[in-house]
Amino acid sequence: MSDNNLLSPNSAPHSDVEDIKIRSNYLRGSLEETLQDPITGSIPEDDNRLMKFHGSYMQDDRDLRNERQKQKLEPAYQFMLRVRAAGGVVTPEQWLMMDRVCQKYANGTIRLTTRQSFQLHGVIKWNLKKTIQEVNEALLSTLAACGDVNRNVMCNPNPYQSEIHSEVYQWASKISDHLDPQTNAYHEIWLDGEKIIDSQDSQVEQEPIYGRVYLPRKFKIGVAVPPSNDVDVFSQDLGFIAIIEDGQLIGFNVTAGGGMGMTHGDAKTYPQISKVIGFCLPEQVIDVAEKTVTIQRDYGDRSVRKHARFKYTIDDRGIDWFIQELTNRLGWSLQEARPFHFEHNGDRYGWVKGSNNKWHFTLFIQNGRVKDEEDYKLMTGLREIAKIHTGDFRLTPNQNLIIANVSSQKKKKIEALISEYGLTDGSHYSALRRNSMACVAFPTCGLAMAESERYLPTLLDKIEPMLKEAGLQDDDIVIRMTGCPNGCARPMLAEIAFIGKAPGKYNMYLGGGFSGNRLNKLYKENIGEAEILESLQPILSQYAKDRQEGEHFGDYVIRAGYVQEVTDGQNFHA
Amino acid sequence: MLELQVSNSPFNQEQAELLNRLLPTLTDHQRVWLNGYLSALQGAGAAAAAAALVQAVAQAEPPDVSKEVTVLYGSQTGNSHNLAAKLSKKLEEQSFQVTLASMSDFKPNALKKIENLFIVVSTHGEGEPPDSAIAFYEFLHSKRAPKLEGLRYSVLALGDTSYEFFCQTGKDFDKRLEELGGERIAPRVDCDVDFDESAAEWMGNVIGALGKLSASGTQASSGVPAIVSSGAESEYSRSNPFYAEVLENLNLNGRGSDRETRHIELSLEGSNLKYEPGDSLGIYPENHPQLVEDLIAAMGWNGEETITVNKNGEQRTLRDALLRYYEITVLTKPLLEQAAQLSSSPELKKLLEAGREQELRAYLDERDLLDLVTDHSFAGVSASQFVSILRKIPARLYSISSSPLAYPDEVHLTVRSVRYEAHGRNRYGVCSVQLAERVEPGDTLPVFIQHNPSFKLPVNPDTPIIMIGPGTGVAPFRAFLGEREETGAEGKTWLFYGDQHFSTDFLYQVEWQRWLKDGVLTRMDVAFSRDTDKKVYVQHRMLEKSREIYEWLQEGAAVYVCGDEKKMAHDVHAALATILEHEGGLSPEQAAEYLTRMQQEKRYQRDVY
């Protein structure tokens, strides 16, 4: 099983990235040399492909790109560094480390991601090694935060049911550890680890799960604890839904084949929501995860990267094929899926007391960006809290932060700091804003076609008066924006979504399910702000008037006929 | 054919022998060419000779359509790149010689030499070119774009019909190439997101059209020898400067830099001015208008007053004379001596007394005429009286940063803006700040060529060269490498460069990178002094590489140093001596001798200031 250096079983020629992986000698490539090249702040594209596996990729400040080109300067190359922590749980010491390195080596801000990771932006090439070393000294890692491997395993950070969460989190961590790449390259390149000579030919080093070509594309796993679907479990390649009976974790429903990314204008690419395929016991999750990953490894499309995600592997062959293949590899069958119920995919803000008698404070962080502003010293406030906090911090899948496991004695002090720095649970914002997410986009993301993080707050400023007029300011409506259709903020699941097409132009989607259970549908194509506002206004006011008891916005727009319901990603473009 | 001898020809024995060997081997075509070449060289009637030559060439041997094809792509996501590569491959299969390049790597000046050009370009956002195509797009749409008669071309445009300005960039290129005189040999094809079929169709058309042309062979080659205009002396000189049009004026330092370095491109078209890499350009600058106004105000003069500026009786207004004719930013001892005659100030006279030289030096340092007239009374001195003691403003010389082969009819400069504060006032470098603040494309500047025979590339193109040029000292090396690229010189090249910060102060960074990639530049080492805890300069990098430098010297490498004399050249010289001592086992005296000998052999040349 481990001698899996095969490429796709079909005979199509594999993509150039596959070649790069094969040649890379377990993710080394020529990184050691190119990171030293003093003439450029960049690394060659081949090495950049490999850098992703190390948790980083090269970007440039796109605000400066044209200006610098005229000046005969190379683009302002810089690196995004993603630091992962399974389930987004970190200690106060780890928080302080992130705070320190972002000031020292990055752009002075921390970005909390939609996969419960940290991102640093603006790290220049010559500082990468020092940054990664400090991250590792704090027992966090960047390995496999990007690249064609299993990514950060998401897990509901649920502070309400502390014991259950703790148990579920243990399983998420175990899955994560089990699927870590085993190559020594990371230690050699970044941590001055001893070199393994000739590893390509020897048995000293190998990747028992991935093999030397790794996966055809990224692979995402999330673990949800109902009634919250904050991890958007249906957007994951592989999902686990905790099943709790009488206050005990009895196992997990398994979901397979979700994923967000698509390409504008290419109807063969589409977002998909996963299907529930059965139930397994807690101790079986690692086996299910490993076998699923190996199926994708062996059957995923290695010739067309746009078609390489697990959702296409399944959709091309049918879910029954996958269940059969999984059963064959497991040597046992999943049980029948258990009933479950999701109520929402957003966060619940403010103080709550957990079942372990500890307190938890969920802080609203607009678009996950932690920084100090003139009138809002979020970063300083969190630093001061981290200095005295004895519990932990939890990054939520909605890019917010939970100051978790605060003892009753510490609660007063932390409350005092929260109030001193005016840290907000978002209660003075509209519910729409509290349920908003945007990806990073400009100026750093190379894929962005339009603004996202820098623009959504302004757009919300203009939508909020409409909400007020319609009396909807306290109604939870999920709104998401991305600068491109790769879907980092999982926009295709939102009740209202904007996906960038060109500077200032977005496709507008409506009708996602409030609990992350349904894809939305294209409503208007390639529109600017004026048209966005014009389009939304009548729908919001109709919704306020015509909605049924408890009817969510996403459900309403389908009933009212604004868009058709999407039941399967394969009909997303229909 | 007549056998040439000393007796029947103007040639000496050796020349006659050489000619006797050469002439019988020439084809008709070569003889016609040589004939035209020689008559053109005589200068008089050069144009007529050239015309005759072109005609002769065309008649002598109607050449086939060129098999050389250039395929350029402007790609955002890689599709255009892939399609361009595909076309190149197909053309190569048809035994065309294909040059495939991204528009960002393509030197627009090479356009003139191209006969067959195919463009694959996408459109980005709201009808904009992809980033990699912007510079080329702008060049082609600027007034600097050359006439392209004789160019055959076709454009493949990629786009997305859901955007308003579908395939706009491709359309623009197509239209522009036609405007410039190009001949469209296959119609443009606009592709939507699913481009495969339309792209294939376009490639078919292109190959078909080229094939037809090749077969008929009716197109004349445009291979006119470039020598035609040479030989004629320019009428322009230091005393009769040429008013060169400014084509480009931009800051090379990135945002956030403490520095400002202007890259200036000037047109020499029509001047007949010639230069070689290593030469300098002289510019007659203008004084800062504010300083002129302040000076007039301080003296209570009238700027509109007419004064005589020279012995020929040339008349100007005072303001104009102070702006363009006189030096007002430098104080000298002779000037002060004359000024003292006009001034009633006893302090000024005292300052000039014997034994006060140090005091005088201190006063002259970083002061200008405004300081002089503010510090000392010149009450009642008329403008005419006063300006008669002033020097004519001197020309500023800058090492030329372009190769004339790479940029025909252009000259480029690399000028750091000098601004500082002294004696309570902001001071500005006369020419550098004029260039930075008051000169725009379209303006003209009075210029001349200052030849510098002691800073020249080795005659032998195979000789390795080591170039040390931090800051604007790097200017002539841009010219050197441009020249070596154009002439196809094989010798190794090594550049040491330095400045404050990598990210903002790496002058011409992308050009060095391209030359490194293409092998024109063999090695490059850089020192950015403010990026590290310890300040590193070029000489430190040289010492780190001392073994390799010594090896290059042993191979006969020539060493060039350009830039600041006091702060840099001295340390670099010391570093070279250290390298010779350490690696070659020379005593300090022997090392010094070695360097002197290198200088005598023109293997160690400096352009320092």
mmCIF file with all atom_site columns, N, CA and C in Angstrom, chain A residues 38-41 62-74 126 264-266 449 501-503 505 525-526, chain B residues 76 125-126 131 134 138 160 162-163 193 250-255 263 502-503 506 508-511 513 516 524 526:
data_model
loop_
_atom_site.group_PDB
_atom_site.id
_atom_site.type_symbol
_atom_site.label_atom_id
_atom_site.label_alt_id
_atom_site.label_comp_id
_atom_site.label_asym_id
_atom_site.label_entity_id
_atom_site.label_seq_id
_atom_site.pdbx_PDB_ins_code
_atom_site.Cartn_x
_atom_site.Cartn_y
_atom_site.Cartn_z
_atom_site.occupancy
_atom_site.B_iso_or_equiv
_atom_site.pdbx_formal_charge
_atom_site.auth_seq_id
_atom_site.auth_comp_id
_atom_site.auth_asym_id
_atom_site.auth_atom_id
_atom_site.pdbx_PDB_model_num
ATOM 1   N N  . PRO A 1 38  ? 20.515  36.084 -3.518  1.00 0.00 ? 38  PRO A N  1
ATOM 2   C CA . PRO A 1 38  ? 20.401  37.467 -3.041  1.00 0.00 ? 38  PRO A CA 1
ATOM 3   C C  . PRO A 1 38  ? 19.883  38.456 -4.092  1.00 0.00 ? 38  PRO A C  1
ATOM 4   N N  . ILE A 1 39  ? 19.709  37.998 -5.312  1.00 0.00 ? 39  ILE A N  1
ATOM 5   C CA . ILE A 1 39  ? 19.366  38.934 -6.387  1.00 0.00 ? 39  ILE A CA 1
ATOM 6   C C  . ILE A 1 39  ? 17.859  39.137 -6.487  1.00 0.00 ? 39  ILE A C  1
ATOM 7   N N  . THR A 1 40  ? 17.107  38.201 -5.928  1.00 0.00 ? 40  THR A N  1
ATOM 8   C CA . THR A 1 40  ? 15.654  38.321 -6.010  1.00 0.00 ? 40  THR A CA 1
ATOM 9   C C  . THR A 1 40  ? 14.997  37.961 -4.683  1.00 0.00 ? 40  THR A C  1
ATOM 10  N N  . GLY A 1 41  ? 13.916  38.643 -4.380  1.00 0.00 ? 41  GLY A N  1
ATOM 11  C CA . GLY A 1 41  ? 13.123  38.308 -3.207  1.00 0.00 ? 41  GLY A CA 1
ATOM 12  C C  . GLY A 1 41  ? 12.134  37.205 -3.500  1.00 0.00 ? 41  GLY A C  1
ATOM 13  N N  . ARG A 1 62  ? 0.249   43.724 -4.552  1.00 0.00 ? 62  ARG A N  1
ATOM 14  C CA . ARG A 1 62  ? -0.328  44.053 -5.856  1.00 0.00 ? 62  ARG A CA 1
ATOM 15  C C  . ARG A 1 62  ? -0.647  45.534 -5.996  1.00 0.00 ? 62  ARG A C  1
ATOM 16  N N  . ASP A 1 63  ? -0.751  46.217 -4.851  1.00 0.00 ? 63  ASP A N  1
ATOM 17  C CA . ASP A 1 63  ? -0.935  47.669 -4.921  1.00 0.00 ? 63  ASP A CA 1
ATOM 18  C C  . ASP A 1 63  ? 0.275   48.327 -5.587  1.00 0.00 ? 63  ASP A C  1
ATOM 19  N N  . LEU A 1 64  ? 1.427   47.671 -5.453  1.00 0.00 ? 64  LEU A N  1
ATOM 20  C CA . LEU A 1 64  ? 2.669   48.275 -5.955  1.00 0.00 ? 64  LEU A CA 1
ATOM 21  C C  . LEU A 1 64  ? 3.138   47.667 -7.271  1.00 0.00 ? 64  LEU A C  1
ATOM 22  N N  . ARG A 1 65  ? 2.419   46.674 -7.769  1.00 0.00 ? 65  ARG A N  1
ATOM 23  C CA . ARG A 1 65  ? 2.957   45.871 -8.860  1.00 0.00 ? 65  ARG A CA 1
ATOM 24  C C  . ARG A 1 65  ? 3.269   46.706 -10.109 1.00 0.00 ? 65  ARG A C  1
ATOM 25  N N  . ASN A 1 66  ? 2.307   47.465 -10.569 1.00 0.00 ? 66  ASN A N  1
ATOM 26  C CA . ASN A 1 66  ? 2.519   48.219 -11.804 1.00 0.00 ? 66  ASN A CA 1
ATOM 27  C C  . ASN A 1 66  ? 3.537   49.334 -11.617 1.00 0.00 ? 66  ASN A C  1
ATOM 28  N N  . GLU A 1 67  ? 3.435   49.966 -10.465 1.00 0.00 ? 67  GLU A N  1
ATOM 29  C CA . GLU A 1 67  ? 4.380   51.039 -10.162 1.00 0.00 ? 67  GLU A CA 1
ATOM 30  C C  . GLU A 1 67  ? 5.815   50.517 -10.175 1.00 0.00 ? 67  GLU A C  1
ATOM 31  N N  . ARG A 1 68  ? 6.035   49.380 -9.540  1.00 0.00 ? 68  ARG A N  1
ATOM 32  C CA . ARG A 1 68  ? 7.397   48.841 -9.471  1.00 0.00 ? 68  ARG A CA 1
ATOM 33  C C  . ARG A 1 68  ? 7.859   48.331 -10.828 1.00 0.00 ? 68  ARG A C  1
ATOM 34  N N  . GLN A 1 69  ? 6.943   47.832 -11.602 1.00 0.00 ? 69  GLN A N  1
ATOM 35  C CA . GLN A 1 69  ? 7.346   47.367 -12.930 1.00 0.00 ? 69  GLN A CA 1
ATOM 36  C C  . GLN A 1 69  ? 7.920   48.527 -13.742 1.00 0.00 ? 69  GLN A C  1
ATOM 37  N N  . LYS A 1 70  ? 7.257   49.669 -13.665 1.00 0.00 ? 70  LYS A N  1
ATOM 38  C CA . LYS A 1 70  ? 7.771   50.861 -14.347 1.00 0.00 ? 70  LYS A CA 1
ATOM 39  C C  . LYS A 1 70  ? 9.143   51.239 -13.811 1.00 0.00 ? 70  LYS A C  1
ATOM 40  N N  . GLN A 1 71  ? 9.327   51.031 -12.516 1.00 0.00 ? 71  GLN A N  1
ATOM 41  C CA . GLN A 1 71  ? 10.582  51.440 -11.880 1.00 0.00 ? 71  GLN A CA 1
ATOM 42  C C  . GLN A 1 71  ? 11.698  50.437 -12.086 1.00 0.00 ? 71  GLN A C  1
ATOM 43  N N  . LYS A 1 72  ? 11.453  49.436 -12.886 1.00 0.00 ? 72  LYS A N  1
ATOM 44  C CA . LYS A 1 72  ? 12.436  48.395 -13.186 1.00 0.00 ? 72  LYS A CA 1
ATOM 45  C C  . LYS A 1 72  ? 12.826  47.613 -11.933 1.00 0.00 ? 72  LYS A C  1
ATOM 46  N N  . LEU A 1 73  ? 11.890  47.594 -10.983 1.00 0.00 ? 73  LEU A N  1
ATOM 47  C CA . LEU A 1 73  ? 12.085  46.790 -9.779  1.00 0.00 ? 73  LEU A CA 1
ATOM 48  C C  . LEU A 1 73  ? 11.204  45.563 -9.896  1.00 0.00 ? 73  LEU A C  1
ATOM 49  N N  . GLU A 1 74  ? 11.663  44.461 -9.348  1.00 0.00 ? 74  GLU A N  1
ATOM 50  C CA . GLU A 1 74  ? 10.799  43.292 -9.357  1.00 0.00 ? 74  GLU A CA 1
ATOM 51  C C  . GLU A 1 74  ? 9.593   43.571 -8.452  1.00 0.00 ? 74  GLU A C  1
ATOM 52  N N  . TRP A 1 126 ? 14.139  36.714 3.198   1.00 0.00 ? 126 TRP A N  1
ATOM 53  C CA . TRP A 1 126 ? 15.289  36.568 4.106   1.00 0.00 ? 126 TRP A CA 1
ATOM 54  C C  . TRP A 1 126 ? 14.831  36.364 5.555   1.00 0.00 ? 126 TRP A C  1
ATOM 55  N N  . HIS A 1 264 ? -14.329 30.746 -12.888 1.00 0.00 ? 264 HIS A N  1
ATOM 56  C CA . HIS A 1 264 ? -15.329 31.502 -13.652 1.00 0.00 ? 264 HIS A CA 1
ATOM 57  C C  . HIS A 1 264 ? -15.347 31.036 -15.098 1.00 0.00 ? 264 HIS A C  1
ATOM 58  N N  . GLY A 1 265 ? -16.517 30.812 -15.626 1.00 0.00 ? 265 GLY A N  1
ATOM 59  C CA . GLY A 1 265 ? -16.624 30.516 -17.051 1.00 0.00 ? 265 GLY A CA 1
ATOM 60  C C  . GLY A 1 265 ? -16.342 29.077 -17.411 1.00 0.00 ? 265 GLY A C  1
ATOM 61  N N  . ASP A 1 266 ? -16.032 28.246 -16.442 1.00 0.00 ? 266 ASP A N  1
ATOM 62  C CA . ASP A 1 266 ? -15.772 26.839 -16.723 1.00 0.00 ? 266 ASP A CA 1
ATOM 63  C C  . ASP A 1 266 ? -16.800 26.002 -15.963 1.00 0.00 ? 266 ASP A C  1
ATOM 64  N N  . MET A 1 449 ? -9.315  38.765 -7.982  1.00 0.00 ? 449 MET A N  1
ATOM 65  C CA . MET A 1 449 ? -9.715  39.566 -9.126  1.00 0.00 ? 449 MET A CA 1
ATOM 66  C C  . MET A 1 449 ? -10.391 40.849 -8.647  1.00 0.00 ? 449 MET A C  1
ATOM 67  N N  . LYS A 1 501 ? -15.060 39.277 -9.810  1.00 0.00 ? 501 LYS A N  1
ATOM 68  C CA . LYS A 1 501 ? -14.781 38.989 -11.220 1.00 0.00 ? 501 LYS A CA 1
ATOM 69  C C  . LYS A 1 501 ? -13.732 39.939 -11.781 1.00 0.00 ? 501 LYS A C  1
ATOM 70  N N  . ALA A 1 502 ? -13.780 41.173 -11.360 1.00 0.00 ? 502 ALA A N  1
ATOM 71  C CA . ALA A 1 502 ? -12.841 42.189 -11.834 1.00 0.00 ? 502 ALA A CA 1
ATOM 72  C C  . ALA A 1 502 ? -12.865 43.299 -10.794 1.00 0.00 ? 502 ALA A C  1
ATOM 73  N N  . PRO A 1 503 ? -11.879 44.193 -10.812 1.00 0.00 ? 503 PRO A N  1
ATOM 74  C CA . PRO A 1 503 ? -11.911 45.271 -9.806  1.00 0.00 ? 503 PRO A CA 1
ATOM 75  C C  . PRO A 1 503 ? -13.284 45.942 -9.753  1.00 0.00 ? 503 PRO A C  1
ATOM 76  N N  . LYS A 1 505 ? -16.149 44.566 -9.505  1.00 0.00 ? 505 LYS A N  1
ATOM 77  C CA . LYS A 1 505 ? -17.248 43.785 -10.100 1.00 0.00 ? 505 LYS A CA 1
ATOM 78  C C  . LYS A 1 505 ? -17.355 42.397 -9.457  1.00 0.00 ? 505 LYS A C  1
ATOM 79  N N  . GLU A 1 525 ? -24.810 38.727 -12.524 1.00 0.00 ? 525 GLU A N  1
ATOM 80  C CA . GLU A 1 525 ? -23.427 38.520 -12.927 1.00 0.00 ? 525 GLU A CA 1
ATOM 81  C C  . GLU A 1 525 ? -22.711 39.853 -13.130 1.00 0.00 ? 525 GLU A C  1
ATOM 82  N N  . ASN A 1 526 ? -21.488 39.897 -12.597 1.00 0.00 ? 526 ASN A N  1
ATOM 83  C CA . ASN A 1 526 ? -20.571 40.980 -12.944 1.00 0.00 ? 526 ASN A CA 1
ATOM 84  C C  . ASN A 1 526 ? -21.158 42.369 -12.660 1.00 0.00 ? 526 ASN A C  1
ATOM 85  N N  . GLN B 2 76  ? -1.857  36.444 -18.104 1.00 0.00 ? 76  GLN B N  1
ATOM 86  C CA . GLN B 2 76  ? -2.145  36.656 -16.684 1.00 0.00 ? 76  GLN B CA 1
ATOM 87  C C  . GLN B 2 76  ? -2.219  35.320 -15.965 1.00 0.00 ? 76  GLN B C  1
ATOM 88  N N  . GLY B 2 125 ? -9.402  42.226 -16.226 1.00 0.00 ? 125 GLY B N  1
ATOM 89  C CA . GLY B 2 125 ? -10.279 43.195 -15.586 1.00 0.00 ? 125 GLY B CA 1
ATOM 90  C C  . GLY B 2 125 ? -11.161 43.916 -16.586 1.00 0.00 ? 125 GLY B C  1
ATOM 91  N N  . GLU B 2 126 ? -11.215 45.204 -16.487 1.00 0.00 ? 126 GLU B N  1
ATOM 92  C CA . GLU B 2 126 ? -12.073 46.004 -17.348 1.00 0.00 ? 126 GLU B CA 1
ATOM 93  C C  . GLU B 2 126 ? -11.319 46.456 -18.603 1.00 0.00 ? 126 GLU B C  1
ATOM 94  N N  . ASP B 2 131 ? -0.623  42.241 -16.495 1.00 0.00 ? 131 ASP B N  1
ATOM 95  C CA . ASP B 2 131 ? 0.515   42.965 -15.927 1.00 0.00 ? 131 ASP B CA 1
ATOM 96  C C  . ASP B 2 131 ? 1.762   42.829 -16.791 1.00 0.00 ? 131 ASP B C  1
ATOM 97  N N  . ILE B 2 134 ? 1.876   45.232 -19.816 1.00 0.00 ? 134 ILE B N  1
ATOM 98  C CA . ILE B 2 134 ? 1.619   46.671 -19.694 1.00 0.00 ? 134 ILE B CA 1
ATOM 99  C C  . ILE B 2 134 ? 2.732   47.519 -20.310 1.00 0.00 ? 134 ILE B C  1
ATOM 100 N N  . GLU B 2 138 ? 2.222   49.919 -23.438 1.00 0.00 ? 138 GLU B N  1
ATOM 101 C CA . GLU B 2 138 ? 2.395   51.367 -23.339 1.00 0.00 ? 138 GLU B CA 1
ATOM 102 C C  . GLU B 2 138 ? 3.422   51.868 -24.337 1.00 0.00 ? 138 GLU B C  1
ATOM 103 N N  . ASP B 2 160 ? -13.130 37.046 -22.166 1.00 0.00 ? 160 ASP B N  1
ATOM 104 C CA . ASP B 2 160 ? -14.286 36.442 -21.521 1.00 0.00 ? 160 ASP B CA 1
ATOM 105 C C  . ASP B 2 160 ? -15.476 37.335 -21.883 1.00 0.00 ? 160 ASP B C  1
ATOM 106 N N  . SER B 2 162 ? -18.241 37.653 -20.807 1.00 0.00 ? 162 SER B N  1
ATOM 107 C CA . SER B 2 162 ? -19.091 38.197 -19.747 1.00 0.00 ? 162 SER B CA 1
ATOM 108 C C  . SER B 2 162 ? -18.562 39.569 -19.298 1.00 0.00 ? 162 SER B C  1
ATOM 109 N N  . TYR B 2 163 ? -17.453 39.972 -19.837 1.00 0.00 ? 163 TYR B N  1
ATOM 110 C CA . TYR B 2 163 ? -16.924 41.287 -19.506 1.00 0.00 ? 163 TYR B CA 1
ATOM 111 C C  . TYR B 2 163 ? -17.252 42.254 -20.627 1.00 0.00 ? 163 TYR B C  1
ATOM 112 N N  . VAL B 2 193 ? -13.861 32.121 -23.165 1.00 0.00 ? 193 VAL B N  1
ATOM 113 C CA . VAL B 2 193 ? -13.229 31.273 -22.159 1.00 0.00 ? 193 VAL B CA 1
ATOM 114 C C  . VAL B 2 193 ? -12.847 29.892 -22.714 1.00 0.00 ? 193 VAL B C  1
ATOM 115 N N  . LEU B 2 250 ? 11.687  58.808 -14.719 1.00 0.00 ? 250 LEU B N  1
ATOM 116 C CA . LEU B 2 250 ? 10.998  58.120 -13.625 1.00 0.00 ? 250 LEU B CA 1
ATOM 117 C C  . LEU B 2 250 ? 11.942  57.875 -12.463 1.00 0.00 ? 250 LEU B C  1
ATOM 118 N N  . ASN B 2 251 ? 11.338  57.665 -11.306 1.00 0.00 ? 251 ASN B N  1
ATOM 119 C CA . ASN B 2 251 ? 12.112  57.383 -10.109 1.00 0.00 ? 251 ASN B CA 1
ATOM 120 C C  . ASN B 2 251 ? 12.340  55.883 -10.021 1.00 0.00 ? 251 ASN B C  1
ATOM 121 N N  . LEU B 2 252 ? 13.600  55.487 -9.898  1.00 0.00 ? 252 LEU B N  1
ATOM 122 C CA . LEU B 2 252 ? 13.914  54.062 -9.832  1.00 0.00 ? 252 LEU B CA 1
ATOM 123 C C  . LEU B 2 252 ? 13.757  53.499 -8.425  1.00 0.00 ? 252 LEU B C  1
ATOM 124 N N  . ASN B 2 253 ? 13.662  54.351 -7.429  1.00 0.00 ? 253 ASN B N  1
ATOM 125 C CA . ASN B 2 253 ? 13.561  53.856 -6.058  1.00 0.00 ? 253 ASN B CA 1
ATOM 126 C C  . ASN B 2 253 ? 12.114  53.581 -5.682  1.00 0.00 ? 253 ASN B C  1
ATOM 127 N N  . GLY B 2 254 ? 11.894  52.425 -5.104  1.00 0.00 ? 254 GLY B N  1
ATOM 128 C CA . GLY B 2 254 ? 10.548  52.020 -4.716  1.00 0.00 ? 254 GLY B CA 1
ATOM 129 C C  . GLY B 2 254 ? 10.021  52.856 -3.567  1.00 0.00 ? 254 GLY B C  1
ATOM 130 N N  . ARG B 2 255 ? 8.720   52.759 -3.392  1.00 0.00 ? 255 ARG B N  1
ATOM 131 C CA . ARG B 2 255 ? 8.055   53.496 -2.326  1.00 0.00 ? 255 ARG B CA 1
ATOM 132 C C  . ARG B 2 255 ? 8.693   53.181 -0.979  1.00 0.00 ? 255 ARG B C  1
ATOM 133 N N  . HIS B 2 263 ? 15.678  57.872 -13.567 1.00 0.00 ? 263 HIS B N  1
ATOM 134 C CA . HIS B 2 263 ? 16.092  57.241 -14.820 1.00 0.00 ? 263 HIS B CA 1
ATOM 135 C C  . HIS B 2 263 ? 15.556  58.136 -15.929 1.00 0.00 ? 263 HIS B C  1
ATOM 136 N N  . PHE B 2 502 ? 17.440  46.420 -0.152  1.00 0.00 ? 502 PHE B N  1
ATOM 137 C CA . PHE B 2 502 ? 17.129  45.526 -1.269  1.00 0.00 ? 502 PHE B CA 1
ATOM 138 C C  . PHE B 2 502 ? 15.789  45.876 -1.910  1.00 0.00 ? 502 PHE B C  1
ATOM 139 N N  . SER B 2 503 ? 14.781  46.079 -1.097  1.00 0.00 ? 503 SER B N  1
ATOM 140 C CA . SER B 2 503 ? 13.431  46.143 -1.657  1.00 0.00 ? 503 SER B CA 1
ATOM 141 C C  . SER B 2 503 ? 13.158  47.435 -2.419  1.00 0.00 ? 503 SER B C  1
ATOM 142 N N  . PHE B 2 506 ? 17.294  48.756 -5.315  1.00 0.00 ? 506 PHE B N  1
ATOM 143 C CA . PHE B 2 506 ? 18.015  47.851 -6.208  1.00 0.00 ? 506 PHE B CA 1
ATOM 144 C C  . PHE B 2 506 ? 17.824  48.361 -7.642  1.00 0.00 ? 506 PHE B C  1
ATOM 145 N N  . TYR B 2 508 ? 17.580  49.123 -11.377 1.00 0.00 ? 508 TYR B N  1
ATOM 146 C CA . TYR B 2 508 ? 17.521  48.269 -12.581 1.00 0.00 ? 508 TYR B CA 1
ATOM 147 C C  . TYR B 2 508 ? 17.483  46.778 -12.241 1.00 0.00 ? 508 TYR B C  1
ATOM 148 N N  . GLN B 2 509 ? 16.895  46.459 -11.117 1.00 0.00 ? 509 GLN B N  1
ATOM 149 C CA . GLN B 2 509 ? 16.911  45.076 -10.646 1.00 0.00 ? 509 GLN B CA 1
ATOM 150 C C  . GLN B 2 509 ? 16.468  44.075 -11.704 1.00 0.00 ? 509 GLN B C  1
ATOM 151 N N  . VAL B 2 510 ? 15.363  44.358 -12.373 1.00 0.00 ? 510 VAL B N  1
ATOM 152 C CA . VAL B 2 510 ? 14.843  43.331 -13.297 1.00 0.00 ? 510 VAL B CA 1
ATOM 153 C C  . VAL B 2 510 ? 15.751  43.181 -14.516 1.00 0.00 ? 510 VAL B C  1
ATOM 154 N N  . GLU B 2 511 ? 16.503  44.226 -14.826 1.00 0.00 ? 511 GLU B N  1
ATOM 155 C CA . GLU B 2 511 ? 17.405  44.090 -15.972 1.00 0.00 ? 511 GLU B CA 1
ATOM 156 C C  . GLU B 2 511 ? 18.584  43.190 -15.634 1.00 0.00 ? 511 GLU B C  1
ATOM 157 N N  . GLN B 2 513 ? 18.517  40.878 -13.488 1.00 0.00 ? 513 GLN B N  1
ATOM 158 C CA . GLN B 2 513 ? 17.960  39.521 -13.389 1.00 0.00 ? 513 GLN B CA 1
ATOM 159 C C  . GLN B 2 513 ? 17.843  38.878 -14.768 1.00 0.00 ? 513 GLN B C  1
ATOM 160 N N  . LEU B 2 516 ? 21.257  37.995 -16.006 1.00 0.00 ? 516 LEU B N  1
ATOM 161 C CA . LEU B 2 516 ? 21.771  36.795 -15.328 1.00 0.00 ? 516 LEU B CA 1
ATOM 162 C C  . LEU B 2 516 ? 21.152  35.547 -15.941 1.00 0.00 ? 516 LEU B C  1
ATOM 163 N N  . MET B 2 524 ? 26.537  38.011 -9.989  1.00 0.00 ? 524 MET B N  1
ATOM 164 C CA . MET B 2 524 ? 26.239  39.300 -9.375  1.00 0.00 ? 524 MET B CA 1
ATOM 165 C C  . MET B 2 524 ? 26.246  39.137 -7.865  1.00 0.00 ? 524 MET B C  1
ATOM 166 N N  . VAL B 2 526 ? 25.583  41.418 -4.227  1.00 0.00 ? 526 VAL B N  1
ATOM 167 C CA . VAL B 2 526 ? 24.970  42.659 -3.778  1.00 0.00 ? 526 VAL B CA 1
ATOM 168 C C  . VAL B 2 526 ? 25.202  42.867 -2.284  1.00 0.00 ? 526 VAL B C  1
#
